[in-house]
Structure formats: structure tokens, C-alpha cells
PDB file of C-alpha atoms in Angstrom:
ATOM      1  CA  UNK A 292      -0.271   0.016  -0.106  1.00 61.00           C
ATOM      2  CA  UNK A 293       1.580   3.441  -1.263  1.00 94.00           C
ATOM      3  CA  UNK A 294       3.083   5.328   1.735  1.00 95.00           C
ATOM      4  CA  UNK A 295       5.607   8.431   1.716  1.00 96.00           C
ATOM      5  CA  UNK A 296       7.531  10.122   4.080  1.00 97.00           C
ATOM      6  CA  UNK A 297       6.592  13.705   4.761  1.00 97.00           C
ATOM      7  CA  UNK A 298       6.959  16.474   7.357  1.00 97.00           C
ATOM      8  CA  UNK A 299       7.843  13.626  10.053  1.00 97.00           C
ATOM      9  CA  UNK A 300       4.876  11.140   9.422  1.00 98.00           C
ATOM     10  CA  UNK A 301       4.150   8.339   7.147  1.00 98.00           C
ATOM     11  CA  UNK A 302       1.193   9.538   4.816  1.00 98.00           C
ATOM     12  CA  UNK A 303      -1.170   6.895   3.262  1.00 98.00           C
ATOM     13  CA  UNK A 304      -2.346   8.145  -0.741  1.00 98.00           C
ATOM     14  CA  UNK A 305      -4.329   6.697  -3.543  1.00 97.00           C
ATOM     15  CA  UNK A 306      -4.515   7.361  -7.373  1.00 97.00           C
ATOM     16  CA  UNK A 307      -6.910   7.489  -9.827  1.00 96.00           C
ATOM     17  CA  UNK A 308      -6.610   8.275 -13.481  1.00 96.00           C
ATOM     18  CA  UNK A 309      -4.061   9.919 -15.268  1.00 95.00           C
ATOM     19  CA  UNK A 310      -3.025  13.417 -16.410  1.00 96.00           C
ATOM     20  CA  UNK A 311      -2.285  16.460 -14.744  1.00 97.00           C
ATOM     21  CA  UNK A 312      -2.250  16.019 -11.143  1.00 98.00           C
ATOM     22  CA  UNK A 313      -5.363  16.834  -8.796  1.00 98.00           C
ATOM     23  CA  UNK A 314      -4.462  16.722  -5.260  1.00 98.00           C
ATOM     24  CA  UNK A 315      -8.166  15.769  -2.977  1.00 98.00           C
ATOM     25  CA  UNK A 316      -8.413  16.873   0.448  1.00 98.00           C
ATOM     26  CA  UNK A 317     -11.030  15.240   2.564  1.00 98.00           C
ATOM     27  CA  UNK A 318     -12.388  16.757   5.969  1.00 97.00           C
ATOM     28  CA  UNK A 319     -12.750  15.728   9.543  1.00 97.00           C
ATOM     29  CA  UNK A 320     -12.656  12.378  10.369  1.00 95.00           C
ATOM     30  CA  UNK A 321     -12.562  11.243   6.764  1.00 95.00           C
ATOM     31  CA  UNK A 322      -9.813   9.263   4.799  1.00 95.00           C
ATOM     32  CA  UNK A 323      -9.129   9.950   1.010  1.00 96.00           C
ATOM     33  CA  UNK A 324     -11.457   7.200  -0.299  1.00 94.00           C
ATOM     34  CA  UNK A 325     -14.573   9.421   0.715  1.00 95.00           C
ATOM     35  CA  UNK A 326     -14.188  11.536  -2.692  1.00 97.00           C
ATOM     36  CA  UNK A 327     -14.444   8.273  -4.393  1.00 95.00           C
ATOM     37  CA  UNK A 328     -18.021   9.418  -6.170  1.00 96.00           C
ATOM     38  CA  UNK A 329     -16.109  12.155  -7.277  1.00 98.00           C
ATOM     39  CA  UNK A 330     -12.660  11.054  -8.182  1.00 97.00           C
ATOM     40  CA  UNK A 331     -14.563   8.457 -10.354  1.00 97.00           C
ATOM     41  CA  UNK A 332     -15.351  11.391 -12.772  1.00 98.00           C
ATOM     42  CA  UNK A 333     -12.813  13.529 -12.454  1.00 98.00           C
ATOM     43  CA  UNK A 334     -10.322  10.318 -13.058  1.00 98.00           C
ATOM     44  CA  UNK A 335     -11.593  10.918 -16.374  1.00 97.00           C
ATOM     45  CA  UNK A 336      -9.610  14.209 -17.003  1.00 97.00           C
ATOM     46  CA  UNK A 337      -6.631  13.863 -14.231  1.00 98.00           C
ATOM     47  CA  UNK A 338      -4.133  11.977 -12.006  1.00 98.00           C
ATOM     48  CA  UNK A 339      -6.449  12.123  -8.626  1.00 98.00           C
ATOM     49  CA  UNK A 340      -4.205  12.141  -5.475  1.00 98.00           C
ATOM     50  CA  UNK A 341      -6.251  10.903  -2.363  1.00 98.00           C
ATOM     51  CA  UNK A 342      -4.447  11.323   0.837  1.00 97.00           C
ATOM     52  CA  UNK A 343      -5.640  10.453   4.133  1.00 98.00           C
ATOM     53  CA  UNK A 344      -4.880  13.820   6.146  1.00 98.00           C
ATOM     54  CA  UNK A 345      -2.921  13.410   9.276  1.00 98.00           C
ATOM     55  CA  UNK A 346      -4.868  11.371  12.153  1.00 98.00           C
ATOM     56  CA  UNK A 347      -7.199   9.293  10.026  1.00 98.00           C
ATOM     57  CA  UNK A 348      -7.068   5.681   7.899  1.00 96.00           C
ATOM     58  CA  UNK A 349      -4.129   4.634   7.260  1.00 96.00           C
ATOM     59  CA  UNK A 350      -1.734   7.646   7.814  1.00 97.00           C
ATOM     60  CA  UNK A 351      -0.271   8.370  11.146  1.00 97.00           C
ATOM     61  CA  UNK A 352      -2.057   9.571  14.163  1.00 98.00           C
ATOM     62  CA  UNK A 353       0.509  11.462  16.340  1.00 97.00           C
ATOM     63  CA  UNK A 354      -0.128  13.452  19.113  1.00 97.00           C
ATOM     64  CA  UNK A 355      -2.286  16.957  18.741  1.00 93.00           C
ATOM     65  CA  UNK A 356      -2.715  19.475  18.314  1.00 97.00           C
ATOM     66  CA  UNK A 357      -2.561  19.758  14.418  1.00 98.00           C
ATOM     67  CA  UNK A 358      -2.651  23.201  12.866  1.00 98.00           C
ATOM     68  CA  UNK A 359      -3.736  23.555   9.497  1.00 98.00           C
ATOM     69  CA  UNK A 360      -0.311  25.169   8.306  1.00 98.00           C
ATOM     70  CA  UNK A 361       1.342  21.414   9.685  1.00 98.00           C
ATOM     71  CA  UNK A 362      -1.299  19.561   7.388  1.00 98.00           C
ATOM     72  CA  UNK A 363      -0.612  21.713   4.631  1.00 98.00           C
ATOM     73  CA  UNK A 364       2.946  21.141   4.856  1.00 98.00           C
ATOM     74  CA  UNK A 365       2.077  17.292   4.822  1.00 98.00           C
ATOM     75  CA  UNK A 366       0.472  17.935   1.229  1.00 98.00           C
ATOM     76  CA  UNK A 367       3.637  19.682   0.014  1.00 98.00           C
ATOM     77  CA  UNK A 368       5.832  16.801   1.076  1.00 98.00           C
ATOM     78  CA  UNK A 369       3.665  14.480  -0.590  1.00 98.00           C
ATOM     79  CA  UNK A 370       3.560  16.368  -3.619  1.00 98.00           C
ATOM     80  CA  UNK A 371       7.617  16.380  -3.569  1.00 98.00           C
ATOM     81  CA  UNK A 372       7.858  12.973  -3.059  1.00 97.00           C
ATOM     82  CA  UNK A 373       5.420  12.213  -5.986  1.00 97.00           C
ATOM     83  CA  UNK A 374       7.728  14.345  -8.395  1.00 97.00           C
ATOM     84  CA  UNK A 375       4.537  17.170  -8.700  1.00 98.00           C
ATOM     85  CA  UNK A 376       5.996  20.224  -8.832  1.00 98.00           C
ATOM     86  CA  UNK A 377       1.896  21.896  -9.556  1.00 98.00           C
ATOM     87  CA  UNK A 378      -1.496  20.801  -9.290  1.00 98.00           C
ATOM     88  CA  UNK A 379      -5.130  21.845  -9.067  1.00 98.00           C
ATOM     89  CA  UNK A 380      -6.447  21.018  -5.408  1.00 98.00           C
ATOM     90  CA  UNK A 381      -9.587  20.820  -3.770  1.00 98.00           C
ATOM     91  CA  UNK A 382     -10.694  20.653  -0.300  1.00 98.00           C
ATOM     92  CA  UNK A 383     -13.381  19.511   1.542  1.00 98.00           C
ATOM     93  CA  UNK A 384     -14.228  21.298   5.045  1.00 98.00           C
ATOM     94  CA  UNK A 385     -11.277  20.901   7.167  1.00 98.00           C
ATOM     95  CA  UNK A 386      -9.606  19.885   3.838  1.00 98.00           C
ATOM     96  CA  UNK A 387     -10.460  23.349   2.121  1.00 98.00           C
ATOM     97  CA  UNK A 388      -8.979  25.080   4.828  1.00 98.00           C
ATOM     98  CA  UNK A 389      -5.892  22.921   4.581  1.00 98.00           C
ATOM     99  CA  UNK A 390      -5.928  23.928   0.814  1.00 98.00           C
ATOM    100  CA  UNK A 391      -6.007  27.327   1.713  1.00 98.00           C
ATOM    101  CA  UNK A 392      -2.828  26.853   3.623  1.00 98.00           C
ATOM    102  CA  UNK A 393      -1.095  24.970   1.048  1.00 98.00           C
ATOM    103  CA  UNK A 394      -2.203  27.925  -1.393  1.00 98.00           C
ATOM    104  CA  UNK A 395      -0.630  30.451   0.958  1.00 98.00           C
ATOM    105  CA  UNK A 396       2.629  28.806   2.162  1.00 98.00           C
ATOM    106  CA  UNK A 397       3.313  27.298  -1.250  1.00 98.00           C
ATOM    107  CA  UNK A 398       1.658  29.321  -3.581  1.00 98.00           C
ATOM    108  CA  UNK A 399       4.399  27.849  -6.656  1.00 98.00           C
ATOM    109  CA  UNK A 400       2.656  24.156  -6.199  1.00 98.00           C
ATOM    110  CA  UNK A 401      -1.369  25.345  -6.463  1.00 98.00           C
ATOM    111  CA  UNK A 402      -2.501  26.136  -9.955  1.00 98.00           C
ATOM    112  CA  UNK A 403      -6.049  26.469  -8.903  1.00 98.00           C
ATOM    113  CA  UNK A 404      -8.268  25.704  -5.637  1.00 98.00           C
ATOM    114  CA  UNK A 405     -11.925  24.560  -4.976  1.00 98.00           C
ATOM    115  CA  UNK A 406     -12.607  25.056  -1.511  1.00 98.00           C
ATOM    116  CA  UNK A 407     -15.957  23.060  -0.454  1.00 98.00           C
ATOM    117  CA  UNK A 408     -17.787  24.452   2.582  1.00 98.00           C
ATOM    118  CA  UNK A 409     -14.910  26.327   3.717  1.00 98.00           C
ATOM    119  CA  UNK A 410     -14.211  28.881   6.133  1.00 98.00           C
ATOM    120  CA  UNK A 411     -11.794  31.744   7.023  1.00 98.00           C
ATOM    121  CA  UNK A 412     -12.133  31.678  10.725  1.00 98.00           C
ATOM    122  CA  UNK A 413     -14.476  30.573  13.158  1.00 98.00           C
ATOM    123  CA  UNK A 414     -17.417  32.298  15.355  1.00 98.00           C
ATOM    124  CA  UNK A 415     -18.303  31.459  18.581  1.00 97.00           C
ATOM    125  CA  UNK A 416     -21.094  28.939  17.171  1.00 97.00           C
ATOM    126  CA  UNK A 417     -18.603  27.441  14.961  1.00 97.00           C
ATOM    127  CA  UNK A 418     -16.123  27.046  18.056  1.00 98.00           C
ATOM    128  CA  UNK A 419     -19.288  25.689  19.986  1.00 97.00           C
ATOM    129  CA  UNK A 420     -20.168  23.297  17.609  1.00 97.00           C
ATOM    130  CA  UNK A 421     -16.624  21.822  17.284  1.00 98.00           C
ATOM    131  CA  UNK A 422     -16.216  21.590  21.155  1.00 98.00           C
ATOM    132  CA  UNK A 423     -19.614  19.356  21.228  1.00 97.00           C
ATOM    133  CA  UNK A 424     -18.092  17.075  17.933  1.00 97.00           C
ATOM    134  CA  UNK A 425     -15.305  16.716  20.116  1.00 98.00           C
ATOM    135  CA  UNK A 426     -17.426  15.452  23.273  1.00 97.00           C
ATOM    136  CA  UNK A 427     -19.250  13.215  20.964  1.00 97.00           C
ATOM    137  CA  UNK A 428     -16.423  11.631  19.762  1.00 97.00           C
ATOM    138  CA  UNK A 429     -15.207  10.910  23.065  1.00 97.00           C
ATOM    139  CA  UNK A 430     -18.384   9.624  24.673  1.00 97.00           C
ATOM    140  CA  UNK A 431     -20.717   8.159  21.912  1.00 97.00           C
ATOM    141  CA  UNK A 432     -20.452   4.517  20.103  1.00 96.00           C
ATOM    142  CA  UNK A 433     -19.118   5.030  16.774  1.00 95.00           C
ATOM    143  CA  UNK A 434     -22.577   4.599  15.495  1.00 96.00           C
ATOM    144  CA  UNK A 435     -23.907   7.232  17.685  1.00 97.00           C
ATOM    145  CA  UNK A 436     -21.098   9.663  16.729  1.00 97.00           C
ATOM    146  CA  UNK A 437     -22.245   8.973  13.223  1.00 96.00           C
ATOM    147  CA  UNK A 438     -25.590   9.633  13.569  1.00 97.00           C
ATOM    148  CA  UNK A 439     -24.798  13.162  15.192  1.00 97.00           C
ATOM    149  CA  UNK A 440     -22.281  13.704  12.137  1.00 96.00           C
ATOM    150  CA  UNK A 441     -25.267  12.841   9.891  1.00 97.00           C
ATOM    151  CA  UNK A 442     -27.234  15.241  11.621  1.00 96.00           C
ATOM    152  CA  UNK A 443     -24.663  17.746  11.009  1.00 96.00           C
ATOM    153  CA  UNK A 444     -24.257  17.616   7.200  1.00 97.00           C
ATOM    154  CA  UNK A 445     -27.399  16.566   5.790  1.00 97.00           C
ATOM    155  CA  UNK A 446     -30.564  18.657   4.905  1.00 97.00           C
ATOM    156  CA  UNK A 447     -34.260  17.681   4.884  1.00 96.00           C
ATOM    157  CA  UNK A 448     -34.610  16.515   1.185  1.00 95.00           C
ATOM    158  CA  UNK A 449     -31.787  13.955   1.761  1.00 96.00           C
ATOM    159  CA  UNK A 450     -33.527  12.677   5.122  1.00 97.00           C
ATOM    160  CA  UNK A 451     -36.794  12.691   2.620  1.00 97.00           C
ATOM    161  CA  UNK A 452     -35.118  10.458  -0.587  1.00 96.00           C
ATOM    162  CA  UNK A 453     -35.504   7.002   0.676  1.00 97.00           C
ATOM    163  CA  UNK A 454     -32.549   5.527  -1.091  1.00 96.00           C
ATOM    164  CA  UNK A 455     -30.388   8.348   0.767  1.00 96.00           C
ATOM    165  CA  UNK A 456     -32.197   7.502   3.680  1.00 97.00           C
ATOM    166  CA  UNK A 457     -31.178   3.677   3.386  1.00 97.00           C
ATOM    167  CA  UNK A 458     -27.705   4.897   2.570  1.00 95.00           C
ATOM    168  CA  UNK A 459     -27.363   6.860   5.997  1.00 96.00           C
ATOM    169  CA  UNK A 460     -28.753   3.663   7.639  1.00 97.00           C
ATOM    170  CA  UNK A 461     -25.933   1.479   6.325  1.00 96.00           C
ATOM    171  CA  UNK A 462     -23.586   4.062   7.403  1.00 95.00           C
ATOM    172  CA  UNK A 463     -24.719   3.643  10.783  1.00 97.00           C
ATOM    173  CA  UNK A 464     -23.893   0.019  10.532  1.00 97.00           C
ATOM    174  CA  UNK A 465     -20.438  -0.001   8.931  1.00 95.00           C
ATOM    175  CA  UNK A 466     -19.409   2.428  11.942  1.00 95.00           C
ATOM    176  CA  UNK A 467     -20.764   0.078  14.451  1.00 96.00           C
ATOM    177  CA  UNK A 468     -18.442  -2.820  12.640  1.00 96.00           C
ATOM    178  CA  UNK A 469     -15.531  -0.582  11.736  1.00 92.00           C
ATOM    179  CA  UNK A 470     -12.342  -2.325  12.738  1.00 89.00           C
ATOM    180  CA  UNK A 471      -9.984   0.812  13.152  1.00 87.00           C
ATOM    181  CA  UNK A 472     -12.179   3.364  13.931  1.00 91.00           C
ATOM    182  CA  UNK A 473     -10.356   7.077  14.115  1.00 96.00           C
ATOM    183  CA  UNK A 474      -8.697   7.579  17.923  1.00 96.00           C
ATOM    184  CA  UNK A 475     -10.423  10.106  20.195  1.00 97.00           C
ATOM    185  CA  UNK A 476      -6.824  12.019  20.382  1.00 98.00           C
ATOM    186  CA  UNK A 477      -6.469  11.933  16.839  1.00 98.00           C
ATOM    187  CA  UNK A 478      -9.993  13.378  16.056  1.00 98.00           C
ATOM    188  CA  UNK A 479      -9.350  15.984  18.262  1.00 98.00           C
ATOM    189  CA  UNK A 480      -6.149  16.771  17.045  1.00 98.00           C
ATOM    190  CA  UNK A 481      -7.958  17.561  13.836  1.00 98.00           C
ATOM    191  CA  UNK A 482     -10.571  19.389  15.413  1.00 98.00           C
ATOM    192  CA  UNK A 483      -7.996  21.776  16.874  1.00 98.00           C
ATOM    193  CA  UNK A 484      -6.824  22.611  13.243  1.00 98.00           C
ATOM    194  CA  UNK A 485     -10.172  23.325  11.872  1.00 98.00           C
ATOM    195  CA  UNK A 486     -10.800  25.991  15.217  1.00 98.00           C
ATOM    196  CA  UNK A 487      -7.709  27.460  15.139  1.00 98.00           C
ATOM    197  CA  UNK A 488      -7.734  28.168  11.803  1.00 98.00           C
ATOM    198  CA  UNK A 489      -7.540  31.895  10.726  1.00 98.00           C
ATOM    199  CA  UNK A 490      -6.792  33.323   7.044  1.00 98.00           C
ATOM    200  CA  UNK A 491      -9.108  36.210   7.083  1.00 98.00           C
ATOM    201  CA  UNK A 492      -5.978  38.736   6.527  1.00 98.00           C
ATOM    202  CA  UNK A 493      -4.227  36.549   4.187  1.00 98.00           C
ATOM    203  CA  UNK A 494      -6.862  35.430   1.290  1.00 98.00           C
ATOM    204  CA  UNK A 495      -6.090  38.257  -0.367  1.00 98.00           C
ATOM    205  CA  UNK A 496      -2.369  37.032  -1.257  1.00 98.00           C
ATOM    206  CA  UNK A 497      -4.018  33.842  -2.762  1.00 98.00           C
ATOM    207  CA  UNK A 498      -3.330  34.531  -6.348  1.00 94.00           C
ATOM    208  CA  UNK A 499      -4.356  31.654  -8.276  1.00 98.00           C
ATOM    209  CA  UNK A 500      -7.814  31.309  -9.495  1.00 98.00           C
ATOM    210  CA  UNK A 501     -10.421  29.588  -6.743  1.00 98.00           C
ATOM    211  CA  UNK A 502     -13.942  28.451  -6.926  1.00 98.00           C
ATOM    212  CA  UNK A 503     -15.952  28.513  -3.097  1.00 98.00           C
ATOM    213  CA  UNK A 504     -18.642  26.396  -3.864  1.00 98.00           C
ATOM    214  CA  UNK A 505     -21.064  25.109  -0.645  1.00 98.00           C
ATOM    215  CA  UNK A 506     -24.721  24.712   0.177  1.00 98.00           C
ATOM    216  CA  UNK A 507     -27.286  27.557   1.265  1.00 98.00           C
ATOM    217  CA  UNK A 508     -28.876  25.491   4.267  1.00 98.00           C
ATOM    218  CA  UNK A 509     -25.316  24.216   5.568  1.00 98.00           C
ATOM    219  CA  UNK A 510     -25.548  24.488   9.264  1.00 96.00           C
ATOM    220  CA  UNK A 511     -22.064  23.177  10.396  1.00 97.00           C
ATOM    221  CA  UNK A 512     -19.955  25.626   7.916  1.00 97.00           C
ATOM    222  CA  UNK A 513     -22.926  28.451   7.443  1.00 97.00           C
ATOM    223  CA  UNK A 514     -23.032  30.469   4.120  1.00 97.00           C
ATOM    224  CA  UNK A 515     -21.578  33.417   5.499  1.00 98.00           C
ATOM    225  CA  UNK A 516     -18.356  31.762   6.042  1.00 98.00           C
ATOM    226  CA  UNK A 517     -18.133  30.767   1.853  1.00 98.00           C
ATOM    227  CA  UNK A 518     -19.319  34.297   1.234  1.00 98.00           C
ATOM    228  CA  UNK A 519     -16.633  35.733   3.340  1.00 98.00           C
ATOM    229  CA  UNK A 520     -13.591  33.421   1.807  1.00 98.00           C
ATOM    230  CA  UNK A 521     -14.954  33.998  -1.477  1.00 98.00           C
ATOM    231  CA  UNK A 522     -15.108  37.928  -0.807  1.00 98.00           C
ATOM    232  CA  UNK A 523     -11.739  37.865   0.215  1.00 98.00           C
ATOM    233  CA  UNK A 524      -9.882  36.128  -2.436  1.00 98.00           C
ATOM    234  CA  UNK A 525      -9.373  38.290  -5.505  1.00 97.00           C
ATOM    235  CA  UNK A 526     -11.291  37.132  -8.050  1.00 97.00           C
ATOM    236  CA  UNK A 527     -12.888  33.949  -6.675  1.00 98.00           C
ATOM    237  CA  UNK A 528     -16.004  32.297  -8.319  1.00 98.00           C
ATOM    238  CA  UNK A 529     -18.451  31.858  -5.689  1.00 98.00           C
ATOM    239  CA  UNK A 530     -21.567  28.972  -6.141  1.00 98.00           C
ATOM    240  CA  UNK A 531     -24.001  27.996  -3.249  1.00 98.00           C
ATOM    241  CA  UNK A 532     -26.743  25.443  -3.445  1.00 98.00           C
ATOM    242  CA  UNK A 533     -30.379  26.170  -2.654  1.00 97.00           C
ATOM    243  CA  UNK A 534     -32.065  23.416  -0.256  1.00 96.00           C
ATOM    244  CA  UNK A 535     -28.243  21.769   0.168  1.00 97.00           C
ATOM    245  CA  UNK A 536     -25.861  21.576   3.504  1.00 97.00           C
ATOM    246  CA  UNK A 537     -22.307  20.526   4.482  1.00 98.00           C
ATOM    247  CA  UNK A 538     -22.692  17.662   2.153  1.00 97.00           C
ATOM    248  CA  UNK A 539     -23.966  19.389  -0.822  1.00 98.00           C
ATOM    249  CA  UNK A 540     -21.421  17.590  -2.969  1.00 98.00           C
ATOM    250  CA  UNK A 541     -23.281  14.551  -2.214  1.00 97.00           C
ATOM    251  CA  UNK A 542     -26.973  16.105  -2.578  1.00 97.00           C
ATOM    252  CA  UNK A 543     -26.344  17.914  -5.665  1.00 97.00           C
ATOM    253  CA  UNK A 544     -23.922  15.408  -7.298  1.00 97.00           C
ATOM    254  CA  UNK A 545     -25.661  15.474 -10.629  1.00 97.00           C
ATOM    255  CA  UNK A 546     -24.315  19.204 -10.728  1.00 98.00           C
ATOM    256  CA  UNK A 547     -21.172  19.103  -8.874  1.00 98.00           C
ATOM    257  CA  UNK A 548     -19.353  16.633 -10.441  1.00 98.00           C
ATOM    258  CA  UNK A 549     -19.707  18.353 -13.865  1.00 98.00           C
ATOM    259  CA  UNK A 550     -19.747  21.515 -12.629  1.00 98.00           C
ATOM    260  CA  UNK A 551     -16.400  21.127 -10.560  1.00 98.00           C
ATOM    261  CA  UNK A 552     -15.093  18.953 -13.797  1.00 98.00           C
ATOM    262  CA  UNK A 553     -15.517  21.738 -16.120  1.00 98.00           C
ATOM    263  CA  UNK A 554     -14.475  24.302 -13.976  1.00 98.00           C
ATOM    264  CA  UNK A 555     -11.067  22.477 -13.011  1.00 98.00           C
ATOM    265  CA  UNK A 556     -10.552  21.903 -17.217  1.00 98.00           C
ATOM    266  CA  UNK A 557     -10.952  25.985 -17.422  1.00 98.00           C
ATOM    267  CA  UNK A 558      -8.173  26.481 -14.809  1.00 98.00           C
TER     268      UNK A 558
END
């Protein structure tokens, strides 16, 4: 299984497709394989690199706290190890703020950015939510923690759809029998990175093309966060989906996959 040494850790990654590289950075608690439904489309045009972030999956899980600077440097080292000088980058949630830092700390490595359900900073409500998530991780059974996460990321149309509902129930069953769930300390370390992230005064220095994309009904990273990021990155594009939440990329996949593919091909 492919690992590279980067920034003091062994980092796991997978590849899909060929062509110009696309670095895919997933969110809190989630391994790179969660990109599968999107990478299946992107891989027709790009060499997709799906990394397991520090603290999850088959990547090392050192003691925290982590920072988005640290995690961005993990990906810079991954690119170096793979001989990738410059790449398009897409990041989801925690992955999006890691991507911001990658563009700020290593601008020569980033051709363009897609920032999904992103933020420049957390407010009191956001910090309160992250604190509660950490408590849930420490005290809930894995399937109960998954239940809480589903309530954060999906909106009413998803719950009302029978197929989507059945997929959620399968997700709970899978969580209950996961042989290697993310350790509590690693989730807390990733959460620390999300909570301490603040690029509000730095986003003006992002020089590459950027698409900020999210859901208008996101309760985890509310729309004002996406709007603030887009307003502070020079020339950034912004698209927010109606009737969609934090998991808008699944809720609106029939539009999201072709929309992002077209944007990446242009940038």
C-alpha cells in the first residue's frame, strides 16, 4: 500500500486516473477514499491523488494538536515525494482550509483551488459546535457519533429520499463494525486545526484561480463563511446550492461533478 514520508509522518495515498495532477483533501474524520464518488468522474481527466490526512485512515496519527499549516506542509511533502511540482487542489471542509494554507504557504505548487464548505475563521457558534463534536467523539459509540455527524451535514431533502435514507442507515451499521475507527485523540487533534484556522487577513494573497462552493442551508459551516472566503480571495468564483447543506457535494452530485470538472478543465 502506498505511503510516503512527509513532514515527520508516514502518509497514505491512493491514485485514480492519469493526466495533470489533482490533489484531493478530505475533511475531519474522513479518509481519502470518501472522494470516490467524485474521483470516479475527475479521473477521466486528471491524475487524482487521494490522501488520508494526518490523524485518519492509514496515515500516522501522532498526538495533537494539529494546525492547518502543519497539514498543508504534509501535502507539500506528498507532492514533492510524488514528483508533482504544481497541481490543481480541491478541499472539502477541513480539507478546504488545509488547501487554503497550501496555496498561501506553497503558492508555486497550486495551480487552482476548489474550496468546498470552507471558512476563513470560526465564530463562537462554530467553536461551540466543534467542542460538542469532540465531546461526542469521546463519549459516543461509533455509530452514535456517525448519527450526530449525519445530522450536521445533511438537509431535509436527503432525509426524505428513501435511497439516501437507506444509505445513511448502512453508514451507521458500517460505523458500528469498523475494525479501526479514528482514535479520539486524532479527531481532537484535527478539530484543533479546524478551530484555530484563521486566514481572514491572508486570503488576499491567494493568487491562483479559486472556486468557493457550498450549500445555502449548511448548519456546520454556514453560508456566510463561504461568502466571506470568496469575498477575500481576489477574483474568486462563488456558487451556493439551494436546499443543500454541508454534504452538498452528495446532495447535488448530478450538478456538482460536471460543474467542478468543467471549472477544473478551464483553470
